Coordinates of C-alpha atoms and ligand atoms in Angstrom, one line a residue:
M27 CA -0.1 0.0 -0.1
A28 CA 1.4 3.4 -1.1
S29 CA 1.9 6.5 1.2
V30 CA 0.1 9.1 -0.2
F31 CA 1.4 12.7 -0.2
D32 CA 0.8 16.1 -1.7
L33 CA 4.2 16.4 -2.8
I34 CA 7.2 14.2 -3.0
V35 CA 10.7 16.1 -3.1
I36 CA 13.7 13.7 -4.6
G37 CA 16.8 15.1 -3.1
A38 CA 17.8 16.7 -0.1
G39 CA 20.3 19.4 -1.2
P40 CA 19.8 22.8 -0.9
G41 CA 17.2 22.8 -4.0
G42 CA 15.2 20.1 -2.3
Y43 CA 15.3 20.3 1.6
I44 CA 14.5 24.1 1.2
A45 CA 11.6 23.6 -1.4
A46 CA 9.9 20.7 1.0
I47 CA 10.2 23.0 3.9
R48 CA 8.6 25.9 2.1
A49 CA 5.6 23.7 1.0
A50 CA 5.3 22.3 4.2
Q51 CA 4.9 25.8 5.7
L52 CA 2.1 26.3 3.1
G53 CA 0.1 23.6 4.3
L54 CA 1.3 20.7 2.1
K55 CA 1.8 17.0 3.2
V56 CA 5.4 16.7 2.3
A57 CA 7.7 13.7 1.7
C58 CA 11.4 14.3 0.9
V59 CA 13.6 11.4 -0.3
D60 CA 17.3 11.5 -0.1
A61 CA 20.0 8.9 -0.8
W62 CA 23.3 10.4 0.6
R63 CA 24.9 8.2 3.3
N64 CA 27.3 9.4 6.4
A65 CA 30.2 7.2 7.4
Q66 CA 28.0 5.0 9.4
G67 CA 25.7 4.5 6.6
G68 CA 23.0 6.9 8.0
P69 CA 21.1 9.8 6.4
A70 CA 23.0 12.7 5.7
P71 CA 20.5 15.5 4.2
G72 CA 22.1 18.5 2.4
G73 CA 23.3 17.2 -0.8
T74 CA 26.6 17.8 -2.4
C75 CA 26.1 21.4 -0.6
T76 CA 26.4 20.0 3.1
N77 CA 28.4 16.7 2.3
V78 CA 31.1 17.5 -0.5
G79 CA 30.5 21.2 -1.4
C80 CA 29.9 24.6 -0.1
I81 CA 30.3 23.7 3.8
P82 CA 33.3 21.4 3.6
S83 CA 35.2 23.4 1.1
K84 CA 34.4 26.6 3.5
A85 CA 35.4 24.6 6.6
L86 CA 38.9 23.8 5.2
L87 CA 39.2 27.5 3.3
Q88 CA 39.0 28.5 6.9
S89 CA 41.5 26.3 8.6
S90 CA 43.8 26.7 5.7
E91 CA 43.6 30.4 6.0
H92 CA 44.4 30.7 9.7
F93 CA 47.5 28.5 8.9
E94 CA 48.3 31.0 6.1
Q95 CA 47.7 34.2 8.8
A96 CA 49.7 32.7 11.4
G97 CA 52.6 31.8 9.3
H98 CA 53.0 34.9 7.1
A99 CA 50.7 37.8 8.4
F100 CA 50.8 37.6 12.3
A101 CA 54.5 38.6 12.7
A102 CA 53.2 42.3 11.3
H103 CA 51.0 42.6 14.4
G104 CA 53.8 41.8 16.8
I105 CA 52.5 38.4 17.5
G106 CA 55.4 35.7 17.3
L107 CA 55.0 32.0 16.9
N108 CA 57.3 29.3 17.4
G109 CA 57.1 25.9 15.8
L110 CA 53.8 26.5 13.7
S111 CA 52.3 23.2 12.6
I112 CA 49.3 21.9 10.8
D113 CA 47.5 18.6 12.3
V114 CA 45.8 17.8 8.8
P115 CA 43.5 14.9 10.7
T116 CA 42.4 17.1 13.2
M117 CA 41.4 19.7 10.5
Q118 CA 39.4 16.9 8.7
Q119 CA 37.9 15.8 11.9
R120 CA 36.7 19.5 12.5
K121 CA 35.4 19.6 9.0
A122 CA 33.3 16.5 9.5
Q123 CA 31.9 17.9 12.8
V124 CA 30.6 21.0 10.9
V125 CA 29.0 19.0 8.1
K126 CA 27.5 16.7 10.6
Q127 CA 26.1 19.6 12.3
N128 CA 24.7 20.6 9.1
N129 CA 23.1 17.2 8.5
E130 CA 21.6 17.3 11.8
G131 CA 20.0 20.8 11.5
I132 CA 18.3 19.7 8.5
L133 CA 17.0 16.7 10.0
Y134 CA 15.6 18.9 13.0
L135 CA 14.0 21.3 10.4
F136 CA 12.0 18.3 8.9
K137 CA 10.9 17.6 12.1
K138 CA 9.9 20.9 12.8
N139 CA 8.2 21.5 9.8
K140 CA 6.2 18.0 9.4
V141 CA 8.1 17.0 6.4
T142 CA 8.2 13.1 6.2
F143 CA 11.8 12.1 5.5
F144 CA 12.7 8.9 3.5
H145 CA 16.3 7.5 3.5
G146 CA 16.8 5.7 0.1
M147 CA 17.1 6.1 -3.5
A148 CA 14.0 7.3 -5.3
S149 CA 12.9 6.4 -8.7
F150 CA 9.8 6.6 -11.0
K151 CA 7.9 3.7 -11.2
G152 CA 4.9 5.0 -13.3
G153 CA 1.6 6.8 -12.7
D154 CA 0.0 10.0 -14.1
A155 CA -1.0 13.7 -13.0
D156 CA -4.5 12.4 -12.2
A157 CA -4.2 9.1 -10.2
G158 CA -0.6 10.6 -8.8
W159 CA 3.0 9.9 -9.8
Q160 CA 4.3 6.5 -8.0
V161 CA 7.9 6.7 -6.4
G162 CA 9.9 3.9 -5.1
V163 CA 12.5 4.3 -2.3
S164 CA 15.0 1.6 -2.0
G165 CA 18.5 1.2 -0.2
G166 CA 17.0 2.4 3.0
E167 CA 16.0 0.6 6.0
A168 CA 12.7 -0.7 4.1
E169 CA 11.6 -0.4 0.5
Q170 CA 9.0 2.1 0.4
A171 CA 6.1 3.1 -2.2
L172 CA 4.9 6.7 -2.3
V173 CA 2.7 8.6 -4.3
A174 CA 1.8 12.1 -4.9
R175 CA 0.5 14.4 -7.8
Q176 CA 3.1 16.9 -7.3
I177 CA 6.9 16.0 -7.3
I178 CA 10.1 18.2 -7.0
I179 CA 13.4 16.7 -8.4
A180 CA 16.3 18.2 -7.0
T181 CA 18.8 15.4 -7.5
G182 CA 21.6 18.2 -8.1
S183 CA 25.2 16.8 -9.8
V184 CA 28.0 14.7 -9.8
P185 CA 31.6 15.4 -10.6
R186 CA 32.5 15.3 -14.5
S187 CA 35.8 12.7 -15.1
L188 CA 37.8 13.0 -17.9
P189 CA 37.8 10.2 -20.5
G190 CA 40.2 7.3 -19.6
L191 CA 40.9 8.7 -16.0
D192 CA 38.4 7.4 -13.6
F193 CA 38.3 9.0 -9.9
D194 CA 39.9 6.5 -7.5
E195 CA 39.8 9.5 -5.0
Q196 CA 43.5 8.3 -3.7
R197 CA 45.3 9.7 -6.6
V198 CA 42.8 11.1 -9.4
L199 CA 40.5 13.2 -7.1
S200 CA 37.3 14.3 -7.5
N201 CA 35.7 17.3 -5.1
D202 CA 34.8 14.4 -2.8
G203 CA 38.4 13.2 -2.7
A204 CA 40.0 16.7 -2.7
L205 CA 38.5 17.5 0.6
A206 CA 39.5 14.4 2.3
I207 CA 43.3 14.4 1.8
G208 CA 44.8 13.1 4.9
G209 CA 48.1 15.0 4.8
V210 CA 49.6 17.6 2.7
P211 CA 50.6 15.9 -0.5
K212 CA 54.1 17.7 -1.8
T213 CA 53.0 18.2 -5.1
L214 CA 49.2 18.7 -6.3
G215 CA 47.9 18.8 -10.0
V216 CA 44.5 20.3 -10.8
I217 CA 42.9 20.0 -14.0
G218 CA 40.6 22.9 -14.7
A219 CA 41.1 26.2 -12.8
G220 CA 37.6 27.0 -12.2
V221 CA 36.0 27.7 -9.0
I222 CA 36.5 23.9 -7.5
G223 CA 40.2 23.9 -8.9
L224 CA 40.8 27.3 -7.2
E225 CA 39.4 27.0 -3.9
M226 CA 40.9 23.4 -3.3
G227 CA 44.0 24.6 -5.0
S228 CA 44.3 27.6 -2.5
V229 CA 43.5 24.9 0.7
W230 CA 46.6 22.6 0.0
R231 CA 49.1 25.4 -1.3
R232 CA 48.4 27.3 1.9
L233 CA 49.0 24.3 4.0
G234 CA 52.3 23.7 2.0
A235 CA 51.7 21.7 -1.4
Q236 CA 53.3 22.7 -4.6
V237 CA 50.2 23.5 -6.8
T238 CA 49.9 23.5 -10.5
L239 CA 46.9 24.1 -12.4
L240 CA 46.2 23.5 -15.8
E241 CA 43.5 25.4 -17.7
A242 CA 42.1 24.3 -21.1
M243 CA 40.6 28.1 -21.6
P244 CA 42.9 30.7 -23.0
D245 CA 41.2 33.4 -20.5
F246 CA 41.3 33.0 -16.8
L247 CA 38.1 33.2 -14.9
A248 CA 36.3 33.8 -18.1
A249 CA 32.7 34.2 -16.3
A250 CA 34.2 37.1 -14.3
D251 CA 34.7 40.7 -15.0
A252 CA 38.1 40.8 -17.0
Q253 CA 39.5 43.5 -14.8
V254 CA 38.7 41.4 -11.8
A255 CA 40.0 38.1 -13.3
K256 CA 43.3 39.7 -14.3
E257 CA 44.1 40.8 -11.0
A258 CA 43.1 37.5 -9.4
L259 CA 45.7 35.9 -11.5
K260 CA 48.3 38.4 -10.4
Q261 CA 47.3 37.5 -6.9
F262 CA 47.1 33.8 -7.3
T263 CA 50.5 33.9 -9.0
K264 CA 52.0 35.7 -6.3
Q265 CA 51.0 33.3 -3.9
G266 CA 52.8 30.6 -5.7
L267 CA 50.0 28.7 -7.6
A268 CA 51.4 27.8 -11.0
I269 CA 48.5 28.4 -13.4
H270 CA 49.1 27.3 -17.2
L271 CA 46.2 28.8 -19.2
G272 CA 45.4 27.1 -22.7
A273 CA 46.6 23.9 -21.6
R274 CA 45.5 20.7 -23.7
I275 CA 45.6 17.3 -22.0
T276 CA 46.9 14.9 -24.3
A277 CA 47.6 11.6 -21.8
T278 CA 47.3 10.6 -18.5
K279 CA 48.7 7.9 -16.5
V280 CA 48.0 6.5 -13.0
L281 CA 51.5 5.6 -11.5
K282 CA 52.1 3.8 -8.0
N283 CA 52.9 6.8 -6.2
G284 CA 51.0 9.6 -8.3
V285 CA 49.9 10.8 -11.5
S286 CA 51.5 11.6 -14.8
V287 CA 49.9 14.4 -17.4
D288 CA 51.2 14.9 -20.5
W289 CA 50.0 18.4 -21.8
T290 CA 50.5 20.7 -24.6
D291 CA 51.1 24.2 -23.2
A292 CA 49.8 27.5 -25.0
K293 CA 52.4 27.9 -27.3
G294 CA 52.3 24.3 -28.5
E295 CA 55.0 22.8 -26.6
A296 CA 54.8 19.1 -25.4
Q297 CA 55.0 19.1 -21.1
T298 CA 54.8 16.6 -18.7
L299 CA 53.4 17.3 -15.0
K300 CA 54.3 14.6 -12.4
V301 CA 52.1 15.0 -9.4
D302 CA 51.4 13.0 -5.9
R303 CA 47.8 13.5 -6.2
L304 CA 45.6 15.2 -9.0
I305 CA 42.3 17.0 -8.6
V306 CA 40.1 16.9 -11.9
S307 CA 37.4 19.9 -11.3
V308 CA 36.5 20.0 -15.1
G309 CA 32.5 20.7 -14.5
R310 CA 29.8 18.9 -13.0
K311 CA 27.3 17.1 -15.1
P312 CA 23.5 16.4 -14.0
N313 CA 22.6 13.8 -11.7
T314 CA 19.3 11.5 -13.1
E315 CA 21.1 7.9 -13.1
H316 CA 18.7 6.6 -10.7
L317 CA 15.9 8.4 -11.1
G318 CA 13.9 6.2 -13.8
A319 CA 13.2 9.0 -16.0
E320 CA 12.2 6.9 -18.8
A321 CA 9.5 4.9 -16.5
V322 CA 7.4 8.2 -16.8
G323 CA 9.0 10.0 -20.2
L324 CA 10.6 12.8 -18.3
K325 CA 12.4 14.5 -21.2
L326 CA 16.3 15.6 -20.7
D327 CA 18.0 17.9 -23.0
E328 CA 21.2 16.5 -24.9
R329 CA 23.4 17.3 -22.1
G330 CA 21.4 15.5 -19.6
F331 CA 19.9 18.2 -17.6
I332 CA 16.0 17.9 -16.9
E333 CA 14.2 20.1 -19.3
V334 CA 12.0 22.9 -17.7
D335 CA 10.7 26.0 -18.8
G336 CA 11.4 29.4 -16.8
D337 CA 9.0 28.3 -13.9
C338 CA 11.1 24.9 -13.4
R339 CA 8.1 22.9 -15.0
T340 CA 9.5 19.6 -16.7
N341 CA 7.2 18.3 -19.9
L342 CA 5.0 16.0 -17.3
P343 CA 2.3 17.8 -15.5
G344 CA 2.7 18.0 -11.8
I345 CA 6.6 17.2 -12.2
W346 CA 8.9 20.1 -11.6
A347 CA 12.8 20.2 -11.1
V348 CA 15.3 22.7 -9.5
G349 CA 18.6 23.3 -8.8
D350 CA 22.0 21.6 -10.3
V351 CA 20.0 19.1 -12.5
V352 CA 18.5 21.8 -14.6
R353 CA 19.6 24.7 -16.9
G354 CA 21.3 27.8 -15.0
P355 CA 24.5 28.3 -12.8
M356 CA 25.5 25.4 -10.3
L357 CA 25.1 27.4 -7.3
A358 CA 23.4 26.3 -3.7
H359 CA 21.5 29.7 -3.5
K360 CA 20.3 29.4 -7.0
A361 CA 18.7 25.9 -6.2
E362 CA 17.1 27.5 -2.8
E363 CA 15.5 30.2 -4.9
E364 CA 13.9 27.8 -7.5
G365 CA 12.9 25.5 -4.5
V366 CA 11.0 28.2 -2.9
A367 CA 9.4 29.6 -6.1
V368 CA 8.3 26.2 -7.0
A369 CA 6.6 25.5 -3.4
E370 CA 4.7 28.8 -3.8
R371 CA 3.6 28.1 -7.1
L372 CA 2.3 24.8 -6.0
A373 CA 0.1 27.1 -3.3
G374 CA -1.3 29.3 -5.9
Q375 CA 1.6 32.0 -5.5
K376 CA 3.4 33.9 -8.1
P377 CA 6.9 34.0 -7.2
H378 CA 9.7 35.1 -9.6
V379 CA 13.6 34.2 -9.8
D380 CA 15.8 37.0 -11.3
F381 CA 19.0 35.4 -12.6
N382 CA 20.6 38.2 -12.9
T383 CA 20.6 39.0 -9.3
V384 CA 21.9 35.7 -8.3
P385 CA 25.4 36.4 -6.8
W386 CA 28.6 34.7 -7.7
V387 CA 31.4 34.1 -4.9
I388 CA 34.8 32.6 -5.0
Y389 CA 35.9 31.9 -1.5
T390 CA 39.8 32.2 -2.5
A391 CA 42.1 34.9 -0.7
P392 CA 41.3 37.2 -2.1
E393 CA 37.7 36.7 -2.2
I394 CA 35.7 36.9 -5.6
A395 CA 32.3 37.9 -5.8
W396 CA 29.9 39.7 -8.6
V397 CA 26.1 40.5 -9.4
G398 CA 25.2 41.5 -12.6
Q399 CA 26.8 42.1 -15.6
T400 CA 30.4 42.3 -16.5
E401 CA 31.8 45.1 -18.4
Q402 CA 32.9 42.6 -21.3
Q403 CA 29.1 41.7 -21.1
L404 CA 28.1 45.3 -21.6
K405 CA 30.3 46.1 -24.6
A406 CA 29.3 43.0 -26.2
S407 CA 25.7 44.1 -26.1
G408 CA 26.1 47.6 -26.8
R409 CA 24.8 49.3 -23.8
A410 CA 26.2 52.5 -22.8
Y411 CA 27.3 52.4 -19.1
K412 CA 29.7 54.1 -16.8
A413 CA 32.5 52.6 -14.5
G414 CA 33.1 53.6 -10.9
N415 CA 36.3 51.8 -9.2
F416 CA 37.5 52.0 -5.6
P417 CA 40.6 50.2 -4.4
F418 CA 41.1 48.4 -0.9
M419 CA 44.2 50.1 -0.4
A420 CA 42.5 53.6 -0.1
N421 CA 40.0 52.0 2.5
G422 CA 40.9 52.7 6.0
R423 CA 39.3 49.3 7.8
A424 CA 41.3 47.2 5.0
R425 CA 44.1 49.1 6.1
A426 CA 43.8 48.3 9.9
L427 CA 42.9 44.6 9.1
G428 CA 46.0 44.4 6.9
D429 CA 44.3 43.4 3.7
T430 CA 44.2 46.2 1.0
T431 CA 44.2 43.8 -2.0
G432 CA 41.7 44.6 -4.9
F433 CA 39.1 46.9 -5.4
V434 CA 35.1 47.5 -5.9
K435 CA 34.0 48.0 -9.5
M436 CA 30.4 49.7 -10.2
L437 CA 28.9 49.8 -13.5
A438 CA 25.8 51.7 -14.1
D439 CA 23.6 52.8 -17.0
A440 CA 24.9 55.9 -18.8
Q441 CA 21.4 57.6 -19.0
T442 CA 19.3 56.1 -16.3
D443 CA 22.4 55.5 -13.7
E444 CA 20.9 52.1 -12.7
I445 CA 23.3 49.8 -11.4
L446 CA 24.0 46.9 -14.1
G447 CA 26.7 45.2 -12.3
V448 CA 29.0 45.0 -9.0
H449 CA 32.6 43.3 -9.1
I450 CA 34.4 42.8 -6.0
I451 CA 38.3 41.5 -5.6
G452 CA 39.3 41.4 -2.0
P453 CA 38.5 41.0 1.8
M454 CA 35.0 39.7 2.8
A455 CA 33.9 40.2 -0.9
S456 CA 31.5 37.2 -0.2
E457 CA 29.7 39.6 2.6
L458 CA 29.9 42.9 0.6
I459 CA 28.1 41.9 -2.5
A460 CA 24.8 41.6 -0.7
E461 CA 24.4 45.1 -0.3
A462 CA 24.9 45.2 -4.2
A463 CA 22.3 42.3 -4.8
V464 CA 19.8 44.1 -2.7
A465 CA 20.7 47.6 -4.7
M466 CA 19.7 45.7 -7.9
E467 CA 16.6 44.1 -6.7
F468 CA 15.1 47.6 -6.0
K469 CA 16.7 48.7 -9.4
A470 CA 18.8 51.2 -7.5
S471 CA 21.3 53.9 -9.5
S472 CA 24.7 54.2 -8.2
E473 CA 23.7 57.6 -6.8
D474 CA 21.3 55.6 -4.4
I475 CA 24.3 53.9 -3.1
A476 CA 26.6 56.9 -3.2
R477 CA 24.1 59.0 -0.5
I478 CA 23.7 56.1 1.8
C479 CA 25.3 56.6 4.9
H480 CA 27.8 53.8 5.4
A481 CA 29.6 53.1 8.9
H482 CA 33.0 54.1 9.2
P483 CA 35.4 52.6 9.4
T484 CA 33.9 49.6 7.3
L485 CA 34.9 47.5 3.9
S486 CA 31.5 48.5 2.9
E487 CA 32.6 52.1 2.2
S488 CA 34.3 51.0 -0.6
L489 CA 31.2 50.1 -2.3
K490 CA 29.7 53.8 -1.8
E491 CA 33.3 55.2 -3.0
A492 CA 33.0 53.2 -6.0
A493 CA 29.5 54.5 -6.5
L494 CA 30.5 58.0 -6.2
S495 CA 33.3 57.3 -8.4
V496 CA 30.7 56.4 -11.0
A497 CA 29.9 60.1 -11.1
G498 CA 33.5 61.0 -10.9
R499 CA 33.5 62.4 -7.2
T500 CA 35.3 59.8 -4.9
L501 CA 35.9 61.5 -1.5
N502 CA 38.7 59.0 -0.4
L503 CA 41.1 58.7 -3.3
Ligands
FAD629 P1 22.8 18.4 -4.5 O1 22.9 19.5 -3.4 O2 23.7 18.0 -5.4 O3 21.8 17.5 -3.8 C1 21.1 16.6 -4.7 C2 20.7 15.5 -3.6 O4 19.8 14.4 -4.3 C3 22.0 14.5 -2.8 O5 21.9 14.4 -1.4 C4 22.0 13.3 -3.6 O6 22.3 12.2 -3.1 C5 20.3 13.0 -3.9 N1 19.7 12.4 -4.8 C6 20.2 12.0 -6.2 N2 19.4 11.2 -6.8 C7 18.8 10.9 -6.0 C8 17.6 10.0 -6.0 N3 17.2 9.4 -7.2 N4 16.9 9.5 -4.8 C9 17.2 10.1 -3.6 N5 18.1 11.0 -3.6 C10 18.8 11.3 -4.7 N6 27.5 26.5 -4.5 C11 27.5 27.7 -3.7 O7 26.7 28.2 -4.0 N7 28.6 28.0 -3.0 C12 29.7 27.4 -2.7 O8 30.5 27.7 -2.0 C13 29.9 26.2 -3.3 N8 30.9 25.3 -3.1 C14 30.9 24.2 -3.8 C15 32.0 23.6 -3.5 C16 32.3 22.0 -4.2 C17 33.3 21.3 -3.9 C18 31.4 21.7 -5.0 C19 31.4 20.4 -5.9 C20 30.3 22.7 -5.1 C21 29.8 23.9 -4.6 N9 28.9 24.4 -4.9 C22 28.9 25.6 -4.0 C23 27.8 24.2 -5.6 C24 26.6 23.4 -4.9 O9 26.9 22.5 -3.9 C25 25.5 22.9 -5.5 O10 24.9 24.1 -6.8 C26 24.2 22.6 -4.9 O11 24.7 21.7 -3.7 C27 23.1 22.2 -5.7 O12 22.1 21.7 -5.1 P2 20.8 20.7 -5.3 O13 19.8 20.5 -4.1 O14 20.5 21.1 -6.7 O15 21.7 19.5 -5.5
NAD630 P1 34.1 25.3 -13.5 O1 33.1 25.4 -14.5 O2 33.9 26.3 -12.2 O3 35.7 25.2 -13.9 C1 35.6 23.8 -14.8 C2 36.9 24.3 -15.4 O4 37.6 23.3 -16.1 C3 37.1 25.4 -16.6 O5 37.6 26.7 -16.6 C4 37.4 24.9 -17.6 O6 37.4 25.6 -18.8 C5 38.2 23.7 -17.2 N1 38.3 22.4 -18.1 C6 37.1 21.9 -18.7 N2 37.7 20.9 -19.2 C7 38.8 20.8 -19.2 C8 40.1 20.3 -19.7 N3 39.7 18.9 -20.3 N4 41.0 20.5 -19.5 C9 41.4 21.5 -18.6 N5 40.6 22.4 -18.2 C10 39.5 22.4 -18.4 O7 33.6 24.1 -12.6 P2 34.1 23.2 -11.4 O8 35.0 23.9 -10.5 O9 34.5 21.6 -11.7 O10 33.1 23.4 -10.5 C11 31.5 22.8 -10.7 C12 30.4 23.7 -10.0 O11 30.5 23.8 -9.0 C13 30.6 25.1 -11.2 O12 29.7 25.1 -11.8 C14 30.4 26.0 -9.8 O13 29.3 26.7 -10.0 C15 29.9 25.0 -8.3 N6 30.8 25.6 -7.3 C16 30.6 27.0 -6.8 C17 31.4 27.2 -5.7 C18 31.1 28.6 -5.3 O14 30.1 29.0 -5.5 N7 32.0 29.2 -4.5 C19 32.5 26.7 -5.4 C20 32.9 25.4 -6.1 C21 31.9 24.6 -7.1

């Protein structure tokens, strides 16, 4: 006998668990199914983000940044340290504890909001929108049969490997293995200098590894504003990350104690890189493997993403999909916004997700964050704009912090002064970008930001100064 729900959410990553909670808040009877297992085999809701993504990577970035600061920055404050060392197992235990707290937090939230959680793999068994879609759950404590007229698929994404080079998570690492290294490798190779490559490369470089990144594209961080990307490349290179752009991988070989990579550099010259460990971070692919899409005729596109319209509707009535498994940026907060919007649509509301105001953050040091359009995008679209720029070097708080790298750049429409994009590289860019996202959601002009009182001394004054700079009237530069 199947258990009947108003809504079944498949996947408890940020897209799924947030959708389940929002739908339950709106009065629906909700089930959420998730397959992730912790080290003991128990449930570990939170998806990629909580288990092998956002949360553990930020935990390791924090630990390694403390180590870097203690080794290189404390002396300038008059703080002496002898015998500085890193205990990687303790660092990893702390990371595991942070992850566990988040897993438990989600289970608590499910209870609080009366979401029924099932641990196991969900797959479509048949049905239709009138009688309800049938979903089987297996691999958990007991097989379950569930049925609901509404389904939200939030099954996320999995790492993409290179042809002929499978992840063994010992020598050839996906993000899973990159987050679980038990000791600092002497040499670390990274294929793909995107977000994961830079964040994980930074962690292990700070702890002492010699890190080499091989990036296929001729441009560094092509999605970022070109001026920010240029500054980032300069800073990362100065820190000791060896970044090779325009690299073409020609052969790879897993050795007894490492990995060998043959590659051709931007000049076409053949090179070989031998490393103890190799992270492959060349993007992720949608996760629909166990879903049984064919049992109900769920349509996927040619790259395997579930096809959806602007409101996250699939080709089947009552079946929706959100997050990494559909088009758009693979970001936890984008998945959450889509999850909330679908839940609210089910309750008859008319929510809207504006992809243009989804912020991007790269948690390196310096941090990189942006929202809206880049200067190169504005140029390509022929939109007339004004640019303002303010360096952290001229900000009092940044000087006091001892972190004056980078700048804030604001782009505004040449006629209306509406803010079109904000790009930050520097201290706490991840937090500063929220003000820009709020401003853009309210269709603010650069003059609005320039006229708002910002506390002194704060890094946020740099945003105000960048806004003043749009009109050519900075006060502190
Ligand atoms: P996921 O988080 O992938 O969750 C999907 C869940 O569904 C998983 O638990 C999976 O086990 C489960 N599932 C799949 N199939 C089934 C099935 N058939 N039955 C039951 N359960 C199933 N994004 C940011 O915004 N900020 C960051 O700082 C950030 N850092 C990242 C760092 C790394 C190393 C990685 C890999 C990613 C990072 N991301 C970050 C991206 C972010 O993790 C994803 O965008 C986000 O997790 C997507 O959420 P989701 O809910 O769509 O899917
Ligand atoms: P990515 O798209 O950010 O970077 C992949 C990089 O690999 C690109 O620069 C690409 O040009 C390069 N590449 C692809 N094939 C290659 C090849 N054969 N040889 C050399 N280089 C190659 O993807 P990622 O770093 O794997 O991250 C996956 C997703 O996870 C991203 O879409 C990102 O949104 C998300 N993520 C977000 C954060 C964050 O928000 N801070 C952190 C980590 C991951």
